[in-house]
mmCIF file of C-alpha atoms in Angstrom:
data_model
loop_
_atom_site.group_PDB
_atom_site.id
_atom_site.type_symbol
_atom_site.label_atom_id
_atom_site.label_comp_id
_atom_site.label_asym_id
_atom_site.label_seq_id
_atom_site.Cartn_x
_atom_site.Cartn_y
_atom_site.Cartn_z
ATOM 1 C CA MET A 250 119.789 98.124 68.031
ATOM 2 C CA ASN A 251 120.724 99.442 71.064
ATOM 3 C CA THR A 252 121.534 96.834 73.662
ATOM 4 C CA ASP A 253 120.142 98.774 76.320
ATOM 5 C CA GLU A 254 116.364 99.404 74.885
ATOM 6 C CA PHE A 255 113.565 97.620 76.375
ATOM 7 C CA ASP A 256 110.074 96.585 75.415
ATOM 8 C CA PHE A 257 107.239 94.961 77.079
ATOM 9 C CA VAL A 258 105.846 91.286 76.379
ATOM 10 C CA ALA A 259 102.657 90.049 77.803
ATOM 11 C CA LEU A 260 102.688 87.308 80.032
ATOM 12 C CA ASP A 261 101.063 84.688 77.373
ATOM 13 C CA ASP A 262 103.857 85.632 75.055
ATOM 14 C CA LEU A 263 106.749 84.988 77.235
ATOM 15 C CA ARG A 264 109.187 82.176 75.841
ATOM 16 C CA VAL A 265 112.331 80.573 76.413
ATOM 17 C CA GLY A 266 115.042 82.847 75.271
ATOM 18 C CA LEU A 267 113.827 86.423 76.324
ATOM 19 C CA PHE A 268 116.171 88.477 78.087
ATOM 20 C CA VAL A 269 113.905 90.041 80.836
ATOM 21 C CA ASP A 270 114.726 92.804 82.983
ATOM 22 C CA LEU A 271 112.435 92.825 85.852
ATOM 23 C CA ASN A 272 111.378 96.326 86.730
ATOM 24 C CA LEU A 273 110.440 95.206 90.356
ATOM 25 C CA GLY A 274 111.713 95.780 93.899
ATOM 26 C CA TRP A 275 114.422 93.234 94.546
ATOM 27 C CA LEU A 276 112.370 91.757 97.519
ATOM 28 C CA ALA A 277 109.344 91.526 94.774
ATOM 29 C CA HIS A 278 110.686 88.413 92.799
ATOM 30 C CA PRO A 279 112.614 85.052 93.471
ATOM 31 C CA PHE A 280 115.313 85.348 90.961
ATOM 32 C CA SER A 281 118.962 85.616 91.654
ATOM 33 C CA SER A 282 119.146 88.650 89.602
ATOM 34 C CA SER A 283 116.430 91.043 87.909
ATOM 35 C CA ARG A 284 117.974 90.899 84.602
ATOM 36 C CA PHE A 285 118.520 87.287 82.775
ATOM 37 C CA LYS A 286 117.721 85.264 80.109
ATOM 38 C CA ILE A 287 114.438 82.693 80.119
ATOM 39 C CA THR A 288 116.050 78.965 79.922
ATOM 40 C CA THR A 289 113.154 76.875 81.255
ATOM 41 C CA GLU A 290 109.236 76.831 81.304
ATOM 42 C CA ARG A 291 109.400 77.034 85.192
ATOM 43 C CA GLN A 292 110.809 80.360 85.236
ATOM 44 C CA ILE A 293 108.101 81.474 82.931
ATOM 45 C CA ASP A 294 104.975 80.095 85.279
ATOM 46 C CA THR A 295 107.271 82.025 88.075
ATOM 47 C CA LEU A 296 107.195 85.428 86.064
ATOM 48 C CA LYS A 297 103.532 84.803 85.588
ATOM 49 C CA SER A 298 102.709 84.802 89.263
ATOM 50 C CA LEU A 299 104.442 88.077 90.210
ATOM 51 C CA GLY A 300 101.256 89.801 89.920
ATOM 52 C CA VAL A 301 102.038 92.188 86.800
ATOM 53 C CA ASP A 302 100.528 92.265 83.521
ATOM 54 C CA ARG A 303 103.557 92.573 81.328
ATOM 55 C CA ILE A 304 107.087 91.843 81.731
ATOM 56 C CA ARG A 305 109.844 94.234 80.685
ATOM 57 C CA TYR A 306 112.549 92.654 78.039
ATOM 58 C CA VAL A 307 115.852 93.373 75.762
ATOM 59 C CA PRO A 308 115.234 92.606 72.208
ATOM 60 C CA ALA A 309 118.790 92.743 71.535
ATOM 61 C CA ARG A 310 119.909 90.495 74.307
ATOM 62 C CA SER A 311 117.111 87.736 73.546
ATOM 63 C CA ASP A 312 117.263 85.262 71.120
ATOM 64 C CA PRO A 313 115.168 85.105 67.889
ATOM 65 C CA ILE A 314 111.838 83.104 67.670
ATOM 66 C CA GLY A 315 112.350 79.785 66.661
ATOM 67 C CA SER A 316 116.034 79.372 68.107
ATOM 68 C CA GLY A 317 115.467 76.384 70.330
ATOM 69 C CA GLU A 318 119.165 74.944 70.525
ATOM 70 C CA PRO A 319 120.844 76.196 73.901
ATOM 71 C CA SER A 320 123.949 78.032 73.276
ATOM 72 C CA PRO A 321 127.501 76.629 74.427
ATOM 73 C CA ALA A 322 127.713 78.696 77.482
ATOM 74 C CA ALA A 323 123.919 77.402 78.458
ATOM 75 C CA SER A 324 125.084 73.658 77.541
ATOM 76 C CA ALA A 325 128.077 74.106 79.926
ATOM 77 C CA LEU A 326 126.322 75.493 82.559
ATOM 78 C CA SER A 327 123.763 72.738 82.264
ATOM 79 C CA ALA A 328 126.879 69.868 82.497
ATOM 80 C CA SER A 329 128.640 71.606 85.228
ATOM 81 C CA PHE A 330 125.144 72.150 87.300
ATOM 82 C CA GLN A 331 125.255 70.008 90.592
ATOM 83 C CA PRO A 332 122.166 69.836 92.964
ATOM 84 C CA PRO A 333 122.173 72.574 95.643
ATOM 85 C CA ALA A 334 122.760 71.458 99.115
ATOM 86 C CA PRO A 335 119.397 70.577 101.317
ATOM 87 C CA GLU A 336 119.854 73.626 103.181
ATOM 88 C CA LYS A 337 120.232 76.071 100.068
ATOM 89 C CA THR A 338 117.352 74.443 98.644
ATOM 90 C CA GLN A 339 115.334 75.270 101.762
ATOM 91 C CA ALA A 340 116.907 79.046 101.627
ATOM 92 C CA ALA A 341 115.667 79.023 98.175
ATOM 93 C CA THR A 342 112.307 77.927 98.635
ATOM 94 C CA ALA A 343 111.782 80.229 101.404
ATOM 95 C CA ALA A 344 112.994 82.955 99.155
ATOM 96 C CA THR A 345 110.663 82.102 96.845
ATOM 97 C CA LYS A 346 107.402 81.687 98.531
ATOM 98 C CA SER A 347 108.389 85.349 100.382
ATOM 99 C CA ALA A 348 108.707 87.028 97.014
ATOM 100 C CA LEU A 349 105.621 85.631 95.406
ATOM 101 C CA LYS A 350 103.520 86.477 98.191
ATOM 102 C CA ALA A 351 105.254 89.944 98.074
ATOM 103 C CA GLY A 352 104.232 90.219 94.474
ATOM 104 C CA GLN A 353 100.638 89.240 95.162
ATOM 105 C CA CYS A 354 100.599 91.511 97.846
ATOM 106 C CA GLU A 355 101.607 94.616 95.736
ATOM 107 C CA ARG A 356 99.240 93.535 93.276
ATOM 108 C CA ARG A 357 96.219 93.451 95.628
ATOM 109 C CA PHE A 358 97.441 96.711 96.871
ATOM 110 C CA THR A 359 97.732 98.335 93.568
ATOM 111 C CA GLU A 360 94.081 96.904 92.851
ATOM 112 C CA THR A 361 92.791 98.620 95.739
ATOM 113 C CA THR A 362 94.483 101.982 95.175
ATOM 114 C CA GLN A 363 92.957 102.048 91.880
ATOM 115 C CA GLN A 364 89.610 101.262 93.281
ATOM 116 C CA TYR A 365 89.836 104.034 95.600
ATOM 117 C CA ARG A 366 90.518 106.531 92.810
ATOM 118 C CA GLN A 367 87.401 105.203 90.480
ATOM 119 C CA ALA A 368 85.372 105.711 93.657
ATOM 120 C CA MET A 369 86.996 109.323 94.004
ATOM 121 C CA GLU A 370 86.151 110.118 90.276
ATOM 122 C CA TRP A 371 82.475 108.722 90.715
ATOM 123 C CA LEU A 372 81.759 110.403 94.025
ATOM 124 C CA GLN A 373 79.934 113.648 92.999
ATOM 125 C CA THR A 374 78.478 112.408 89.945
ATOM 126 C CA ASP A 375 77.501 108.622 90.539
ATOM 127 C CA PRO A 376 77.590 108.280 94.579
ATOM 128 C CA LYS A 377 75.527 105.246 94.780
ATOM 129 C CA ASN A 378 77.754 103.488 92.155
ATOM 130 C CA ALA A 379 80.978 104.576 94.113
ATOM 131 C CA ALA A 380 79.215 103.384 97.341
ATOM 132 C CA GLN A 381 78.802 99.814 95.804
ATOM 133 C CA LEU A 382 82.518 99.866 94.570
ATOM 134 C CA CYS A 383 83.764 100.636 97.969
ATOM 135 C CA GLN A 384 81.549 98.308 99.536
ATOM 136 C CA ASP A 385 82.337 95.427 97.545
ATOM 137 C CA MET A 386 85.910 95.970 97.818
ATOM 138 C CA VAL A 387 85.720 96.021 101.830
ATOM 139 C CA GLN A 388 83.908 92.947 102.068
ATOM 140 C CA SER A 389 86.336 91.255 99.812
ATOM 141 C CA LEU A 390 89.174 92.309 102.444
ATOM 142 C CA THR A 391 87.157 91.411 105.233
ATOM 143 C CA SER A 392 86.321 87.712 104.015
ATOM 144 C CA GLU A 393 90.002 87.118 102.890
ATOM 145 C CA MET A 394 91.168 88.360 106.487
ATOM 146 C CA LEU A 395 88.173 86.084 108.338
ATOM 147 C CA THR A 396 89.500 83.125 106.292
ATOM 148 C CA GLN A 397 93.024 83.227 106.488
ATOM 149 C CA GLY A 398 93.610 82.511 110.212
ATOM 150 C CA ASP A 399 96.992 84.179 111.365
ATOM 151 C CA VAL A 400 98.218 86.972 109.004
ATOM 152 C CA ALA A 401 101.651 88.958 108.391
ATOM 153 C CA ILE A 402 101.762 92.476 107.893
ATOM 154 C CA ARG A 403 104.147 93.044 105.161
ATOM 155 C CA LEU A 404 105.661 96.068 103.835
ATOM 156 C CA LEU A 405 105.391 97.112 100.139
ATOM 157 C CA THR A 406 107.720 98.710 97.939
ATOM 158 C CA GLU A 407 107.150 102.120 97.478
ATOM 159 C CA ALA A 408 106.416 101.549 93.909
ATOM 160 C CA ALA A 409 103.068 99.894 95.236
ATOM 161 C CA GLY A 410 99.973 101.582 93.952
ATOM 162 C CA ASP A 411 98.969 104.989 93.487
ATOM 163 C CA LYS A 412 100.549 107.463 95.678
ATOM 164 C CA SER A 413 97.699 109.493 96.344
ATOM 165 C CA ALA A 414 95.549 106.813 97.311
ATOM 166 C CA MET A 415 98.511 104.800 99.820
ATOM 167 C CA HIS A 416 97.073 106.544 102.989
ATOM 168 C CA PRO A 417 93.342 105.539 102.717
ATOM 169 C CA VAL A 418 94.371 101.885 101.924
ATOM 170 C CA ASN A 419 97.047 101.956 104.318
ATOM 171 C CA VAL A 420 94.732 102.911 107.101
ATOM 172 C CA ALA A 421 91.793 100.764 105.818
ATOM 173 C CA VAL A 422 93.850 97.672 106.039
ATOM 174 C CA ILE A 423 95.560 98.317 109.373
ATOM 175 C CA SER A 424 92.077 99.216 110.690
ATOM 176 C CA LEU A 425 90.385 96.063 109.545
ATOM 177 C CA LEU A 426 93.327 93.941 110.998
ATOM 178 C CA LEU A 427 93.165 95.647 114.363
ATOM 179 C CA GLY A 428 89.444 95.648 114.403
ATOM 180 C CA LYS A 429 89.842 91.872 113.826
ATOM 181 C CA ALA A 430 92.250 91.841 116.849
ATOM 182 C CA LEU A 431 89.814 93.179 119.176
ATOM 183 C CA GLY A 432 86.792 91.390 118.139
ATOM 184 C CA VAL A 433 84.975 93.537 115.958
ATOM 185 C CA GLN A 434 83.087 91.330 113.691
ATOM 186 C CA GLY A 435 80.150 91.252 110.815
ATOM 187 C CA THR A 436 78.535 94.436 109.686
ATOM 188 C CA ALA A 437 80.683 96.355 112.272
ATOM 189 C CA LEU A 438 83.623 95.053 110.788
ATOM 190 C CA ASP A 439 82.476 95.980 107.003
ATOM 191 C CA GLU A 440 81.484 99.590 108.294
ATOM 192 C CA LEU A 441 85.225 99.975 110.116
ATOM 193 C CA GLY A 442 86.832 99.295 106.690
ATOM 194 C CA LEU A 443 84.068 101.473 104.413
ATOM 195 C CA ALA A 444 85.023 104.344 107.048
ATOM 196 C CA ALA A 445 88.728 103.838 106.943
ATOM 197 C CA PHE A 446 88.681 103.672 103.302
ATOM 198 C CA LEU A 447 86.766 106.577 102.835
ATOM 199 C CA HIS A 448 87.528 108.801 106.025
ATOM 200 C CA ASP A 449 89.376 111.713 104.142
ATOM 201 C CA MET A 450 87.062 111.497 101.058
ATOM 202 C CA GLY A 451 85.519 115.091 102.102
ATOM 203 C CA LYS A 452 89.146 116.539 101.372
ATOM 204 C CA ILE A 453 88.058 116.562 97.834
ATOM 205 C CA LYS A 454 85.772 119.560 98.436
ATOM 206 C CA LEU A 455 88.748 121.343 100.044
ATOM 207 C CA PRO A 456 91.474 123.728 98.154
ATOM 208 C CA GLU A 457 94.371 121.709 97.138
ATOM 209 C CA ARG A 458 96.472 123.637 99.580
ATOM 210 C CA VAL A 459 95.148 122.450 102.606
ATOM 211 C CA ARG A 460 94.352 118.858 101.907
ATOM 212 C CA ARG A 461 97.304 117.404 103.909
ATOM 213 C CA TRP A 462 97.874 119.144 107.481
ATOM 214 C CA GLU A 463 100.621 121.129 107.884
ATOM 215 C CA SER A 464 102.097 122.518 111.315
ATOM 216 C CA ASN A 465 102.553 125.912 110.015
ATOM 217 C CA PHE A 466 98.628 126.093 109.034
ATOM 218 C CA SER A 467 97.430 129.626 109.922
ATOM 219 C CA SER A 468 93.834 129.538 112.113
ATOM 220 C CA GLY A 469 92.127 130.137 108.865
ATOM 221 C CA GLU A 470 93.607 127.539 107.071
ATOM 222 C CA LEU A 471 93.530 125.102 110.060
ATOM 223 C CA LYS A 472 89.779 125.778 110.217
ATOM 224 C CA VAL A 473 89.324 124.993 106.356
ATOM 225 C CA TYR A 474 91.523 121.555 106.629
ATOM 226 C CA GLN A 475 88.980 120.556 109.402
ATOM 227 C CA ASP A 476 86.332 120.949 107.830
ATOM 228 C CA HIS A 477 86.956 117.682 105.681
ATOM 229 C CA VAL A 478 85.308 115.889 108.378
ATOM 230 C CA VAL A 479 81.891 117.893 107.920
ATOM 231 C CA GLN A 480 82.541 117.519 104.230
ATOM 232 C CA GLY A 481 83.199 113.804 104.619
ATOM 233 C CA VAL A 482 79.928 113.000 106.472
ATOM 234 C CA GLU A 483 77.601 114.790 103.939
ATOM 235 C CA LEU A 484 79.380 112.916 101.212
ATOM 236 C CA ALA A 485 78.571 109.746 103.054
ATOM 237 C CA ARG A 486 75.204 110.314 103.690
ATOM 238 C CA HIS A 487 74.838 111.109 100.000
ATOM 239 C CA MET A 488 76.089 107.935 99.279
ATOM 240 C CA GLY A 489 73.443 106.103 101.642
ATOM 241 C CA LEU A 490 76.379 104.505 103.835
ATOM 242 C CA SER A 491 75.210 103.137 106.940
ATOM 243 C CA ALA A 492 74.821 105.006 110.162
ATOM 244 C CA GLY A 493 77.867 103.116 111.838
ATOM 245 C CA THR A 494 79.820 104.066 108.873
ATOM 246 C CA VAL A 495 79.053 107.819 109.090
ATOM 247 C CA ARG A 496 79.671 108.068 112.563
ATOM 248 C CA ALA A 497 83.178 106.710 112.184
ATOM 249 C CA ILE A 498 83.684 109.134 109.440
ATOM 250 C CA ALA A 499 82.627 111.938 111.550
ATOM 251 C CA GLN A 500 84.382 110.771 114.517
ATOM 252 C CA HIS A 501 87.793 109.768 112.505
ATOM 253 C CA HIS A 502 89.656 113.045 114.268
ATOM 254 C CA GLU A 503 88.243 112.948 117.927
ATOM 255 C CA MET A 504 90.252 111.899 120.781
ATOM 256 C CA VAL A 505 89.282 110.510 123.628
ATOM 257 C CA ASP A 506 90.795 113.144 125.958
ATOM 258 C CA GLY A 507 88.265 115.587 124.228
ATOM 259 C CA SER A 508 91.632 117.378 122.282
ATOM 260 C CA GLY A 509 90.160 116.280 119.044
ATOM 261 C CA PHE A 510 87.682 117.659 116.462
ATOM 262 C CA PRO A 511 84.828 118.679 115.074
ATOM 263 C CA GLN A 512 82.827 118.025 118.559
ATOM 264 C CA HIS A 513 85.677 117.288 120.757
ATOM 265 C CA LEU A 514 84.130 114.045 121.987
ATOM 266 C CA LYS A 515 85.369 112.288 125.126
ATOM 267 C CA GLY A 516 85.933 108.436 125.755
ATOM 268 C CA ASP A 517 82.805 106.350 125.275
ATOM 269 C CA ALA A 518 81.247 109.408 123.168
ATOM 270 C CA MET A 519 83.221 107.840 120.251
ATOM 271 C CA THR A 520 82.239 104.462 118.767
ATOM 272 C CA LEU A 521 85.023 101.792 118.881
ATOM 273 C CA ASN A 522 85.145 101.658 115.207
ATOM 274 C CA ALA A 523 86.138 105.739 115.370
ATOM 275 C CA ARG A 524 88.396 104.902 118.280
ATOM 276 C CA ILE A 525 90.392 102.254 115.959
ATOM 277 C CA LEU A 526 90.297 104.696 112.974
ATOM 278 C CA ALA A 527 91.417 107.638 115.241
ATOM 279 C CA LEU A 528 94.663 105.859 116.500
ATOM 280 C CA VAL A 529 95.542 104.006 112.800
ATOM 281 C CA ASN A 530 94.835 107.560 111.297
ATOM 282 C CA ARG A 531 97.334 109.209 113.532
ATOM 283 C CA TYR A 532 99.942 106.508 113.260
ATOM 284 C CA ASP A 533 99.828 106.664 109.436
ATOM 285 C CA GLY A 534 99.883 110.319 109.321
ATOM 286 C CA LEU A 535 103.288 110.147 111.555
ATOM 287 C CA CYS A 536 105.000 107.843 109.064
ATOM 288 C CA ASN A 537 103.785 109.395 105.656
ATOM 289 C CA PRO A 538 103.255 113.030 106.500
ATOM 290 C CA GLY A 539 102.897 115.546 103.665
ATOM 291 C CA LYS A 540 106.765 116.712 103.837
ATOM 292 C CA LEU A 541 108.923 113.863 103.528
ATOM 293 C CA SER A 542 111.241 115.514 105.795
ATOM 294 C CA ALA A 543 108.970 115.405 109.175
ATOM 295 C CA ALA A 544 108.255 111.403 108.538
ATOM 296 C CA MET A 545 108.792 109.075 111.241
ATOM 297 C CA THR A 546 110.112 105.447 111.292
ATOM 298 C CA PRO A 547 107.496 103.177 112.201
ATOM 299 C CA HIS A 548 109.029 102.517 115.734
ATOM 300 C CA GLU A 549 109.585 106.082 115.914
ATOM 301 C CA ALA A 550 105.796 107.001 115.366
ATOM 302 C CA LEU A 551 104.618 104.021 117.335
ATOM 303 C CA SER A 552 106.920 105.212 120.281
ATOM 304 C CA THR A 553 105.714 108.698 120.124
ATOM 305 C CA ILE A 554 102.246 107.492 120.115
ATOM 306 C CA PHE A 555 102.712 105.520 123.220
ATOM 307 C CA SER A 556 105.074 107.935 125.276
ATOM 308 C CA GLN A 557 103.680 111.416 124.114
ATOM 309 C CA GLN A 558 100.108 110.893 123.296
ATOM 310 C CA LYS A 559 98.677 107.590 124.531
ATOM 311 C CA THR A 560 95.967 109.781 126.680
ATOM 312 C CA ARG A 561 94.357 110.890 123.232
ATOM 313 C CA PHE A 562 93.607 107.294 122.456
ATOM 314 C CA ASP A 563 91.810 104.481 123.749
ATOM 315 C CA ALA A 564 93.948 102.144 126.286
ATOM 316 C CA ASN A 565 92.565 99.057 125.045
ATOM 317 C CA VAL A 566 92.797 99.902 121.309
ATOM 318 C CA LEU A 567 96.542 101.312 121.545
ATOM 319 C CA SER A 568 97.440 97.864 123.625
ATOM 320 C CA ALA A 569 95.959 95.774 121.078
ATOM 321 C CA PHE A 570 97.561 97.771 118.229
ATOM 322 C CA ILE A 571 100.936 97.376 120.007
ATOM 323 C CA ARG A 572 100.660 93.527 120.241
ATOM 324 C CA MET A 573 99.488 93.802 116.570
ATOM 325 C CA MET A 574 102.318 95.494 114.806
ATOM 326 C CA GLY A 575 104.978 94.715 117.617
ATOM 327 C CA VAL A 576 107.504 96.827 119.080
ATOM 328 C CA TYR A 577 109.004 97.237 115.764
ATOM 329 C CA PRO A 578 106.475 97.596 113.268
ATOM 330 C CA PRO A 579 107.340 96.566 109.213
ATOM 331 C CA GLY A 580 109.358 99.400 107.952
ATOM 332 C CA SER A 581 111.649 99.776 110.938
ATOM 333 C CA VAL A 582 115.729 99.869 110.755
ATOM 334 C CA VAL A 583 117.338 98.085 113.437
ATOM 335 C CA GLN A 584 120.534 96.933 114.678
ATOM 336 C CA LEU A 585 121.098 93.153 115.717
ATOM 337 C CA ASN A 586 122.476 91.754 118.933
ATOM 338 C CA ASP A 587 125.530 90.627 116.605
ATOM 339 C CA GLU A 588 125.779 94.617 115.411
ATOM 340 C CA ARG A 589 124.321 93.729 111.915
ATOM 341 C CA HIS A 590 121.726 95.947 110.473
ATOM 342 C CA ALA A 591 118.627 94.731 109.307
ATOM 343 C CA MET A 592 114.976 96.069 108.459
ATOM 344 C CA VAL A 593 111.573 94.501 109.417
ATOM 345 C CA VAL A 594 109.630 93.736 106.519
ATOM 346 C CA SER A 595 106.852 91.244 107.863
ATOM 347 C CA VAL A 596 105.202 91.173 111.327
ATOM 348 C CA ASN A 597 103.176 88.342 112.309
ATOM 349 C CA SER A 598 100.215 89.656 114.012
ATOM 350 C CA ALA A 599 100.016 86.301 116.233
ATOM 351 C CA ARG A 600 103.749 86.691 117.327
ATOM 352 C CA PRO A 601 104.777 90.249 116.855
ATOM 353 C CA LEU A 602 108.130 89.962 118.991
ATOM 354 C CA LYS A 603 109.522 87.745 116.229
ATOM 355 C CA PRO A 604 109.183 89.686 112.922
ATOM 356 C CA ARG A 605 110.895 88.557 109.683
ATOM 357 C CA ILE A 606 113.816 90.759 108.662
ATOM 358 C CA LEU A 607 116.179 91.719 105.635
ATOM 359 C CA VAL A 608 119.864 91.503 106.992
ATOM 360 C CA HIS A 609 122.785 93.489 105.605
ATOM 361 C CA GLU A 610 124.878 90.762 104.881
ATOM 362 C CA PRO A 611 128.016 92.159 102.727
ATOM 363 C CA THR A 612 128.897 88.662 101.372
ATOM 364 C CA VAL A 613 125.575 87.879 99.951
ATOM 365 C CA PRO A 614 124.374 90.184 96.768
ATOM 366 C CA ARG A 615 121.448 92.235 97.749
ATOM 367 C CA HIS A 616 119.317 90.769 95.258
ATOM 368 C CA GLN A 617 119.909 87.501 96.734
ATOM 369 C CA ALA A 618 119.244 88.253 100.142
ATOM 370 C CA ALA A 619 116.714 86.018 102.081
ATOM 371 C CA VAL A 620 114.218 87.109 104.805
ATOM 372 C CA LEU A 621 115.182 85.806 108.201
ATOM 373 C CA ASP A 622 112.312 84.734 110.621
ATOM 374 C CA LEU A 623 113.831 85.724 114.131
ATOM 375 C CA GLU A 624 111.163 83.054 115.393
ATOM 376 C CA LEU A 625 113.596 80.367 113.969
ATOM 377 C CA ALA A 626 116.907 82.323 115.138
ATOM 378 C CA PRO A 627 116.740 81.974 119.017
ATOM 379 C CA ASN A 628 120.212 83.511 119.185
ATOM 380 C CA THR A 629 119.408 86.466 116.966
ATOM 381 C CA SER A 630 117.450 89.564 118.495
ATOM 382 C CA ILE A 631 116.725 93.030 117.733
ATOM 383 C CA ARG A 632 118.985 95.562 119.780
ATOM 384 C CA ARG A 633 117.368 98.796 118.990
ATOM 385 C CA SER A 634 115.857 100.989 116.650
ATOM 386 C CA LEU A 635 117.605 102.976 114.171
ATOM 387 C CA LYS A 636 117.355 106.108 111.880
ATOM 388 C CA PRO A 637 117.818 105.244 108.445
ATOM 389 C CA SER A 638 120.389 108.180 108.194
ATOM 390 C CA SER A 639 122.406 106.659 110.862
ATOM 391 C CA LEU A 640 123.237 103.545 108.765
ATOM 392 C CA PRO A 641 126.677 103.118 107.291
ATOM 393 C CA ALA A 642 126.600 103.739 103.620
ATOM 394 C CA THR A 643 126.751 100.337 102.568
ATOM 395 C CA ALA A 644 124.019 99.120 104.804
ATOM 396 C CA LEU A 645 121.884 101.848 103.611
ATOM 397 C CA ASP A 646 122.266 101.058 99.719
ATOM 398 C CA TYR A 647 121.638 97.101 100.873
ATOM 399 C CA LEU A 648 118.751 97.583 102.757
ATOM 400 C CA GLN A 649 117.093 100.795 100.927
ATOM 401 C CA PRO A 650 114.524 101.868 103.693
ATOM 402 C CA ARG A 651 111.134 103.254 102.631
ATOM 403 C CA GLN A 652 110.423 107.009 102.554
ATOM 404 C CA ARG A 653 107.067 105.928 102.330
ATOM 405 C CA ILE A 654 105.345 103.207 104.459
ATOM 406 C CA CYS A 655 102.471 100.878 102.935
ATOM 407 C CA TYR A 656 101.645 97.572 104.068
ATOM 408 C CA PHE A 657 99.189 95.114 102.970
ATOM 409 C CA TYR A 658 98.185 91.360 104.784
ATOM 410 C CA GLU A 659 98.945 87.925 103.722
ATOM 411 C CA PRO A 660 98.865 84.626 105.252
ATOM 412 C CA ALA A 661 101.450 83.963 107.776
ATOM 413 C CA LEU A 662 104.375 81.789 106.256
ATOM 414 C CA ASP A 663 104.939 78.471 107.471
ATOM 415 C CA SER A 664 107.895 77.915 109.850
ATOM 416 C CA GLU A 665 109.644 75.596 107.307
ATOM 417 C CA ALA A 666 109.142 78.450 104.272
ATOM 418 C CA ALA A 667 111.511 80.774 106.719
ATOM 419 C CA ALA A 668 114.956 81.333 105.741
ATOM 420 C CA LEU A 669 117.795 79.696 107.276
ATOM 421 C CA ASN A 670 119.408 80.730 110.671
ATOM 422 C CA PRO A 671 122.474 82.725 110.130
#
């Protein structure tokens, strides 16, 4: 058998002796390597907590079923094992907790994108059932957010979820967090989440070529593209959605200065939920445009909105968004005050100026890198944001900046779970 051939094993069939090959982002698991032979039941428990349905393994490098004796190499390794120093244990614990939370976030994000796809399939044949699916999903998200206290906004790997559903899920998650920060509660928060989740559903009525805005649209193409708002409102009414949800969908491309469409509303003529949705929709559109070559980094997107477009958005909503996301939102590539390069991977919405970062450490293998909490590193700070293309080749390969930005939320990490200061 080819030693590179792999197969998949169900979680319940994991056993000591299997040689696993984790096909996951290297921040999505706590192991020192993504390829290793299972030697303990504890490793199996950790593998089961990663939020995947099956694990990839290499049959040719796995022990046969029933071979319970450890190999000479394993025995030697066990004999030479020394307990790690306390600070190493703390860092390992932090990395494990962070990786487990990342796996849980990616699983939830993937589930939510799948629900979106299912809703879109049901939309025209069974709109009431599609509405119920979406309402249940949004209420689950809002319930989690409201019971978790402080939350962190986490950057996910590009492998998370269905790419065609990334935008609506991103917009729904960030809109709900922003709504919560602005004091939106109860039914209004559920309506915000539902409108954000479904704001672009009218595009299923459009020709494929005009479903994503392009700067070179002809006037005719632009008119067809803009019609997705009216089509979305019609679908929302077919689904029996509430008046508040329908209004937010109808206004998600309006701007407070009257420059939006289709009604050119101004200021308070827009609902608060619509003002939130318009901003978050714009931010994600800058980070994740149809053409990757036009994508901005999260820091660039935020800076562009604030410096060039802030008159289009509600001032209070924009201020709350910046406070929540931080100056350097997750996904931003930065240079530190000690000249090292890093990528922001998580922002605690209650303490946005102290994000958690992945630091390029040439002496630490990439798969062993831990996330540094700047709140616990008073001597380390972010000096400036960078374009990924300006990174040295070694830092670019190590940090692997995302081309597509997708977010989910998680309970904020406890301070003791953060990685050690450098």
